[in-house]
């Protein structure tokens, strides 16, 4: 029986073994041999049990190997080949022995020896060993493969992290310590005392140890060498400092790198934020999440060489570090080196506020004997090396010469370093070089930099010795070296030759005698740099270079660079320079953007003398390449340069009589980047996809009409740019007050949303958002020196903020009512606040404490002014909403604004009325004098800003653009601009030099598109109804319908009738053909906000502030039924079967009513915000509501029951399908919730998106929209219409973009 089983098993295994590509023949032979042994029972007396076990095992192994190898892919087979070959070798040996047993004669000899059983045991052991080795080999390879895979995954993650950081942070690689020049640190043994002090400071712990060390010193005293000896991190561009530091820290701390990459993935635009946000988001917050963070030293070298922002080296960087680092709790210290500039001293002194937050050391104030000893050590060592290397006979140079050199060097290490470089020049003899320096010129030290300048001059003059073409060489020097010292970023010899149109060899020859002054790499692709900034100062500062042949005129050099850059840009700039495609993407979404930017060339346009060729090239550039330049700067993350450069070049054009064609294009470009700064900054190609669609019919459009996109605006273009220069958006509620910083480059705003925001007034960017108030913020003011900001709010508190860092220095409490106003005294030491508790309080701004309270008001105090004392109480006939005192001593008057729209002028001495400014139609909420006191700007609830001539008492300008009451108006310090804030959530900047009336008093309030897409109907604030063609935006007719604002429109389903609801409490039904009034429905006692036709247009529902929703019979014009609510009704609509209506109130309640019975079916009170819109889904299975705070709630309709969806992220602007049930089984399609023919959505930030996917289509400028007012825009089947507070109706055909 056992023999039969073994035979059957072996017979089954043989064909399986034959199927194995690598083992088949061998295993088959072995199995056949075993089968033969079992069958020859007469000749081989073998134990049947052993034979059976061996046979079964062979079958099992063969079958397993066959199965696994048949599953494996070719790569796996190749990897296993060596282990399989080893197993095959063992099997071949067993096969040979088994084949001997198959021979009868040999078998009998074996049997005679009686060791058959031992042989079979040996075969089995050999097979076991071979299989074990095979398994071990494969297991080890698997483990190796897993290790390699894990390593590859880790390396892949690291590479992805590095690519992400490189792409978004754009670090300055030359700012790395590893990028420093060899030997750039202090010479061994020098500056030992100072370096030991810095080392002790870094290694010392404790709360009393400052985290900042400021090392200052005159140029050339060795600050950079000290910093390199300790460590280094520098370079000039302010915006790159924090991203570069983040990149360098991430390269040495993997945990921080992961945290940083998480931030970059969530906020890819973080590196382009203001420095305050960069410091918080990229450095401090991620570092706080790193456990056991080791101590780090950050070195910011040469702060004085950083680009200036708002007249401060490094912008806000140092004040930020001084304010934020000591409060961060991080074990990080900062070493800062700089020249002792006054502005830098002021930054350090101003931020201390009595606290020891930094240590300091001044290099040029150190013991001069120590400095001289260090310089002597440096010179001795390097001159001795030159003596050995050049095989000079000692002693050289000798003690007398060495002492002479040390005396000349004074405190300046740069002098010693330049001497060494000069003498070591291999083109000349060291003895001759030293002789030239020692015996040519006056050695008397007459000024701080005399000896350094003298040394530079000698090196330059020696380079001309014996040359007959000296004048030509000097001219070449000025051209080439002038470019090198003025370039914002250093260029290589190859790049310089390309920029300056020089032959590379010629340029290299010009630099060869200057190796002691310039770092000229042998590799032409590496940048050429000056060894020290003092050489730049020597060439540029008038009077320092005593030989005019070498002096560089900064203006002329800039002109040369501008001309060269223009020529390069004319050759290389083009649309879509990085071949991104036509998709609407943000810059941060472009893959591998950094590597695509190599051809983008930074512009150089600065004030200079008149150059005809420059103007000629400028004309060509503006008419052919200007848009592409803007695109390139946006892609490079330097879009703000567009605005600053255009601001610079406009007066240059005027001063140099540049032609009107070029000047007009430049001005148009300036207005374009102002109007579209929000979008072009983050998405370069929106320059074409959005800006060109909406700009006026201007010179820029004519020059670049060929770049217009296929998406087109069918309504007519305006002929002029809007008088509003900038619109600042970001607040979520009424903006109550604005305040300028002293220099006017920053503005602060206070809003009912509880935030204080800081803005860059040059480009409109938000710098920071200050949070701390627990309610509306009513007041905000800068201190006289712009270092601090004070704000007052409805929470009865006053907050004092650091204007740079946004740090909340203190919170002053004491008022018992809303603080309506808070201002600084003229010296910035005190704060005066006015409150609704009828008191004025005085506070010490330095000690953050209460000083005194002034009582005497009988009601809320809404504004205050700084005066020495109260001399008289003036009782007015009406409330005073605003006050302003003239700064002019020759005209001591003050103004007061009142609810009746009149501004009263009073004499300061007598308090008597001396005149009135009349023109506003509603309450005057703000009055402000210009700095010279000759003009006044006022803001009113009528939405107008007026500029008045005080002497003549006349209005010289009126600006309209806000869609709500104007809460505050301010002149810039120079009087050229006006800033206004409004209840419409926006802040606008106006050109104060423009006189006359600008903007419309009345504007479109609501729009609708007909079903056939041929027409648009609109209702205006003046009660007029208009019909427009969508094909060209022309008006068909306009009729007077109401006596008040038209809030809403509704079209019958056959487009023959239109209904309008108004602030005059009535509803009008109009004939669409001619606008004739078919009927006027009266019955409401307050403003009508919403109207809607039933499905067959036989009924009309209306909703009003009077708390009523009414159903009207359209044919009979009769009221059919009224529905009473607990509050004003903001929205109402019919169900698809017209059996129900839904309505929403201002207190957040949703009502569902039975049309026939008038009974309410349900009252849904799930959300407290006012309801703006409520409607049934097209299939009637869902109820959708939209609230004032933009929340969306959805209810499932089940007969008379309404179940609130548990999903909390419903959005009207992103209509993705939603799993409505908690178990995820019920899938809700957005097309079932909302009409599918309205796929476009206008976001509050101006983006028009395709709602089903969220895809961006284009961006609408603020002058053409008001997104939060839902009745002011409409879309249907790709046609998009929007009105605006500027009175402009915009119709855009976006059907092409939706294909």
PDB file of C-alpha atoms in Angstrom, residues 97-234:
ATOM      1  CA  UNK A  97      24.054   8.651  -6.484  1.00  0.00           C
ATOM      2  CA  UNK A  98      20.465   7.657  -7.120  1.00  0.00           C
ATOM      3  CA  UNK A  99      21.320   6.887 -10.731  1.00  0.00           C
ATOM      4  CA  UNK A 100      23.937   4.423  -9.471  1.00  0.00           C
ATOM      5  CA  UNK A 101      21.151   2.624  -7.650  1.00  0.00           C
ATOM      6  CA  UNK A 102      19.202   2.334 -10.904  1.00  0.00           C
ATOM      7  CA  UNK A 103      21.904   0.069 -12.334  1.00  0.00           C
ATOM      8  CA  UNK A 104      21.169  -3.548 -11.361  1.00  0.00           C
ATOM      9  CA  UNK A 105      24.797  -4.621 -11.060  1.00  0.00           C
ATOM     10  CA  UNK A 106      25.739  -1.521  -9.116  1.00  0.00           C
ATOM     11  CA  UNK A 107      22.677  -1.909  -6.982  1.00  0.00           C
ATOM     12  CA  UNK A 108      23.578  -5.449  -6.047  1.00  0.00           C
ATOM     13  CA  UNK A 109      27.084  -4.267  -5.024  1.00  0.00           C
ATOM     14  CA  UNK A 110      25.546  -1.592  -2.855  1.00  0.00           C
ATOM     15  CA  UNK A 111      23.124  -4.053  -1.343  1.00  0.00           C
ATOM     16  CA  UNK A 112      25.957  -6.384  -0.650  1.00  0.00           C
ATOM     17  CA  UNK A 113      27.711  -3.689   1.387  1.00  0.00           C
ATOM     18  CA  UNK A 114      24.429  -3.308   3.289  1.00  0.00           C
ATOM     19  CA  UNK A 115      24.436   0.538   3.489  1.00  0.00           C
ATOM     20  CA  UNK A 116      21.354   1.373   1.376  1.00  0.00           C
ATOM     21  CA  UNK A 117      19.518   2.810   4.369  1.00  0.00           C
ATOM     22  CA  UNK A 118      22.487   4.981   5.316  1.00  0.00           C
ATOM     23  CA  UNK A 119      22.731   6.292   1.782  1.00  0.00           C
ATOM     24  CA  UNK A 120      19.050   7.268   1.708  1.00  0.00           C
ATOM     25  CA  UNK A 121      19.434   9.013   5.083  1.00  0.00           C
ATOM     26  CA  UNK A 122      22.431  10.898   3.731  1.00  0.00           C
ATOM     27  CA  UNK A 123      20.465  11.914   0.625  1.00  0.00           C
ATOM     28  CA  UNK A 124      17.669  13.223   2.833  1.00  0.00           C
ATOM     29  CA  UNK A 125      20.058  15.221   5.030  1.00  0.00           C
ATOM     30  CA  UNK A 126      21.750  16.725   1.978  1.00  0.00           C
ATOM     31  CA  UNK A 127      18.357  17.704   0.583  1.00  0.00           C
ATOM     32  CA  UNK A 128      17.370  19.269   3.939  1.00  0.00           C
ATOM     33  CA  UNK A 129      20.569  21.269   4.078  1.00  0.00           C
ATOM     34  CA  UNK A 130      20.193  22.475   0.479  1.00  0.00           C
ATOM     35  CA  UNK A 131      16.616  23.586   1.114  1.00  0.00           C
ATOM     36  CA  UNK A 132      17.570  25.356   4.351  1.00  0.00           C
ATOM     37  CA  UNK A 133      20.345  27.231   2.588  1.00  0.00           C
ATOM     38  CA  UNK A 134      17.914  28.176  -0.177  1.00  0.00           C
ATOM     39  CA  UNK A 135      15.432  29.570   2.384  1.00  0.00           C
ATOM     40  CA  UNK A 136      18.084  31.473   4.311  1.00  0.00           C
ATOM     41  CA  UNK A 137      19.412  33.005   1.106  1.00  0.00           C
ATOM     42  CA  UNK A 138      15.951  34.062  -0.032  1.00  0.00           C
ATOM     43  CA  UNK A 139      15.007  35.382   3.430  1.00  0.00           C
ATOM     44  CA  UNK A 140      18.174  37.471   3.558  1.00  0.00           C
ATOM     45  CA  UNK A 141      17.508  38.791   0.090  1.00  0.00           C
ATOM     46  CA  UNK A 142      13.951  39.606   1.057  1.00  0.00           C
ATOM     47  CA  UNK A 143      15.199  41.422   4.146  1.00  0.00           C
ATOM     48  CA  UNK A 144      17.777  43.256   2.025  1.00  0.00           C
ATOM     49  CA  UNK A 145      15.064  44.132  -0.452  1.00  0.00           C
ATOM     50  CA  UNK A 146      12.833  45.453   2.330  1.00  0.00           C
ATOM     51  CA  UNK A 147      15.750  47.432   3.752  1.00  0.00           C
ATOM     52  CA  UNK A 148      16.514  48.823   0.324  1.00  0.00           C
ATOM     53  CA  UNK A 149      12.828  49.570  -0.194  1.00  0.00           C
ATOM     54  CA  UNK A 150      12.609  51.322   3.180  1.00  0.00           C
ATOM     55  CA  UNK A 151      15.761  53.273   2.388  1.00  0.00           C
ATOM     56  CA  UNK A 152      14.416  54.152  -1.055  1.00  0.00           C
ATOM     57  CA  UNK A 153      11.124  55.305   0.452  1.00  0.00           C
ATOM     58  CA  UNK A 154      12.990  57.365   3.030  1.00  0.00           C
ATOM     59  CA  UNK A 155      15.279  58.801   0.353  1.00  0.00           C
ATOM     60  CA  UNK A 156      12.232  59.449  -1.820  1.00  0.00           C
ATOM     61  CA  UNK A 157      10.515  61.298   1.020  1.00  0.00           C
ATOM     62  CA  UNK A 158      13.691  63.293   1.662  1.00  0.00           C
ATOM     63  CA  UNK A 159      13.980  64.144  -2.030  1.00  0.00           C
ATOM     64  CA  UNK A 160      10.330  65.172  -2.173  1.00  0.00           C
ATOM     65  CA  UNK A 161      10.806  67.302   0.921  1.00  0.00           C
ATOM     66  CA  UNK A 162      13.899  68.937  -0.573  1.00  0.00           C
ATOM     67  CA  UNK A 163      12.143  69.534  -3.893  1.00  0.00           C
ATOM     68  CA  UNK A 164       9.168  71.034  -2.051  1.00  0.00           C
ATOM     69  CA  UNK A 165      11.394  73.282   0.042  1.00  0.00           C
ATOM     70  CA  UNK A 166      13.476  74.345  -2.953  1.00  0.00           C
ATOM     71  CA  UNK A 167      10.362  75.107  -4.961  1.00  0.00           C
ATOM     72  CA  UNK A 168       8.484  77.110  -2.325  1.00  0.00           C
ATOM     73  CA  UNK A 169      11.174  78.525  -0.025  1.00  0.00           C
ATOM     74  CA  UNK A 170      13.573  79.452  -2.852  1.00  0.00           C
ATOM     75  CA  UNK A 171      16.528  79.613  -0.472  1.00  0.00           C
ATOM     76  CA  UNK A 172      19.563  81.724  -1.255  1.00  0.00           C
ATOM     77  CA  UNK A 173      22.125  78.935  -1.604  1.00  0.00           C
ATOM     78  CA  UNK A 174      25.053  81.350  -1.365  1.00  0.00           C
ATOM     79  CA  UNK A 175      23.884  82.246   2.151  1.00  0.00           C
ATOM     80  CA  UNK A 176      24.988  78.864   3.462  1.00  0.00           C
ATOM     81  CA  UNK A 177      28.020  78.536   5.701  1.00  0.00           C
ATOM     82  CA  UNK A 178      29.338  75.953   3.248  1.00  0.00           C
ATOM     83  CA  UNK A 179      29.128  78.526   0.433  1.00  0.00           C
ATOM     84  CA  UNK A 180      31.593  80.890   2.077  1.00  0.00           C
ATOM     85  CA  UNK A 181      34.959  81.494   0.472  1.00  0.00           C
ATOM     86  CA  UNK A 182      37.781  79.327   1.891  1.00  0.00           C
ATOM     87  CA  UNK A 183      39.765  81.167   4.520  1.00  0.00           C
ATOM     88  CA  UNK A 184      37.074  83.807   4.984  1.00  0.00           C
ATOM     89  CA  UNK A 185      37.091  83.434   8.762  1.00  0.00           C
ATOM     90  CA  UNK A 186      39.427  85.047  11.249  1.00  0.00           C
ATOM     91  CA  UNK A 187      43.106  84.152  11.034  1.00  0.00           C
ATOM     92  CA  UNK A 188      44.064  81.598  13.659  1.00  0.00           C
ATOM     93  CA  UNK A 189      44.810  83.236  16.987  1.00  0.00           C
ATOM     94  CA  UNK A 190      43.190  86.585  16.148  1.00  0.00           C
ATOM     95  CA  UNK A 191      39.979  88.004  17.627  1.00  0.00           C
ATOM     96  CA  UNK A 192      40.317  85.364  20.333  1.00  0.00           C
ATOM     97  CA  UNK A 193      38.825  87.471  23.124  1.00  0.00           C
ATOM     98  CA  UNK A 194      35.773  88.426  21.059  1.00  0.00           C
ATOM     99  CA  UNK A 195      35.161  84.898  19.736  1.00  0.00           C
ATOM    100  CA  UNK A 196      35.482  83.507  23.269  1.00  0.00           C
ATOM    101  CA  UNK A 197      32.930  86.051  24.458  1.00  0.00           C
ATOM    102  CA  UNK A 198      30.474  85.065  21.712  1.00  0.00           C
ATOM    103  CA  UNK A 199      31.063  81.374  22.464  1.00  0.00           C
ATOM    104  CA  UNK A 200      30.463  81.936  26.184  1.00  0.00           C
ATOM    105  CA  UNK A 201      27.259  83.847  25.391  1.00  0.00           C
ATOM    106  CA  UNK A 202      25.980  81.068  23.127  1.00  0.00           C
ATOM    107  CA  UNK A 203      26.733  78.263  25.580  1.00  0.00           C
ATOM    108  CA  UNK A 204      25.359  80.074  28.611  1.00  0.00           C
ATOM    109  CA  UNK A 205      21.763  79.235  29.563  1.00  0.00           C
ATOM    110  CA  UNK A 206      19.211  80.968  31.700  1.00  0.00           C
ATOM    111  CA  UNK A 207      16.354  83.435  31.416  1.00  0.00           C
ATOM    112  CA  UNK A 208      18.710  86.364  32.025  1.00  0.00           C
ATOM    113  CA  UNK A 209      20.905  85.505  29.044  1.00  0.00           C
ATOM    114  CA  UNK A 210      19.975  87.616  25.977  1.00  0.00           C
ATOM    115  CA  UNK A 211      19.097  85.604  22.882  1.00  0.00           C
ATOM    116  CA  UNK A 212      20.434  88.258  20.494  1.00  0.00           C
ATOM    117  CA  UNK A 213      24.053  89.446  20.133  1.00  0.00           C
ATOM    118  CA  UNK A 214      24.723  92.531  18.010  1.00  0.00           C
ATOM    119  CA  UNK A 215      28.267  92.854  16.686  1.00  0.00           C
ATOM    120  CA  UNK A 216      28.738  96.255  15.066  1.00  0.00           C
ATOM    121  CA  UNK A 217      31.755  97.914  13.547  1.00  0.00           C
ATOM    122  CA  UNK A 218      32.946 100.165  10.753  1.00  0.00           C
ATOM    123  CA  UNK A 219      33.305  98.671   7.301  1.00  0.00           C
ATOM    124  CA  UNK A 220      36.492  96.629   6.979  1.00  0.00           C
ATOM    125  CA  UNK A 221      36.969  95.970  10.711  1.00  0.00           C
ATOM    126  CA  UNK A 222      36.320  92.236  10.306  1.00  0.00           C
ATOM    127  CA  UNK A 223      32.680  91.618  11.221  1.00  0.00           C
ATOM    128  CA  UNK A 224      32.133  89.060   8.482  1.00  0.00           C
ATOM    129  CA  UNK A 225      35.354  87.246   9.313  1.00  0.00           C
ATOM    130  CA  UNK A 226      34.197  86.921  12.916  1.00  0.00           C
ATOM    131  CA  UNK A 227      30.779  85.674  11.824  1.00  0.00           C
ATOM    132  CA  UNK A 228      32.357  83.148   9.450  1.00  0.00           C
ATOM    133  CA  UNK A 229      34.540  81.929  12.257  1.00  0.00           C
ATOM    134  CA  UNK A 230      31.460  81.293  14.365  1.00  0.00           C
ATOM    135  CA  UNK A 231      29.061  80.397  11.517  1.00  0.00           C
ATOM    136  CA  UNK A 232      27.260  82.221   8.731  1.00  0.00           C
ATOM    137  CA  UNK A 233      23.872  82.994   7.164  1.00  0.00           C
ATOM    138  CA  UNK A 234      23.453  86.143   5.026  1.00  0.00           C
TER     139      UNK A 234
END
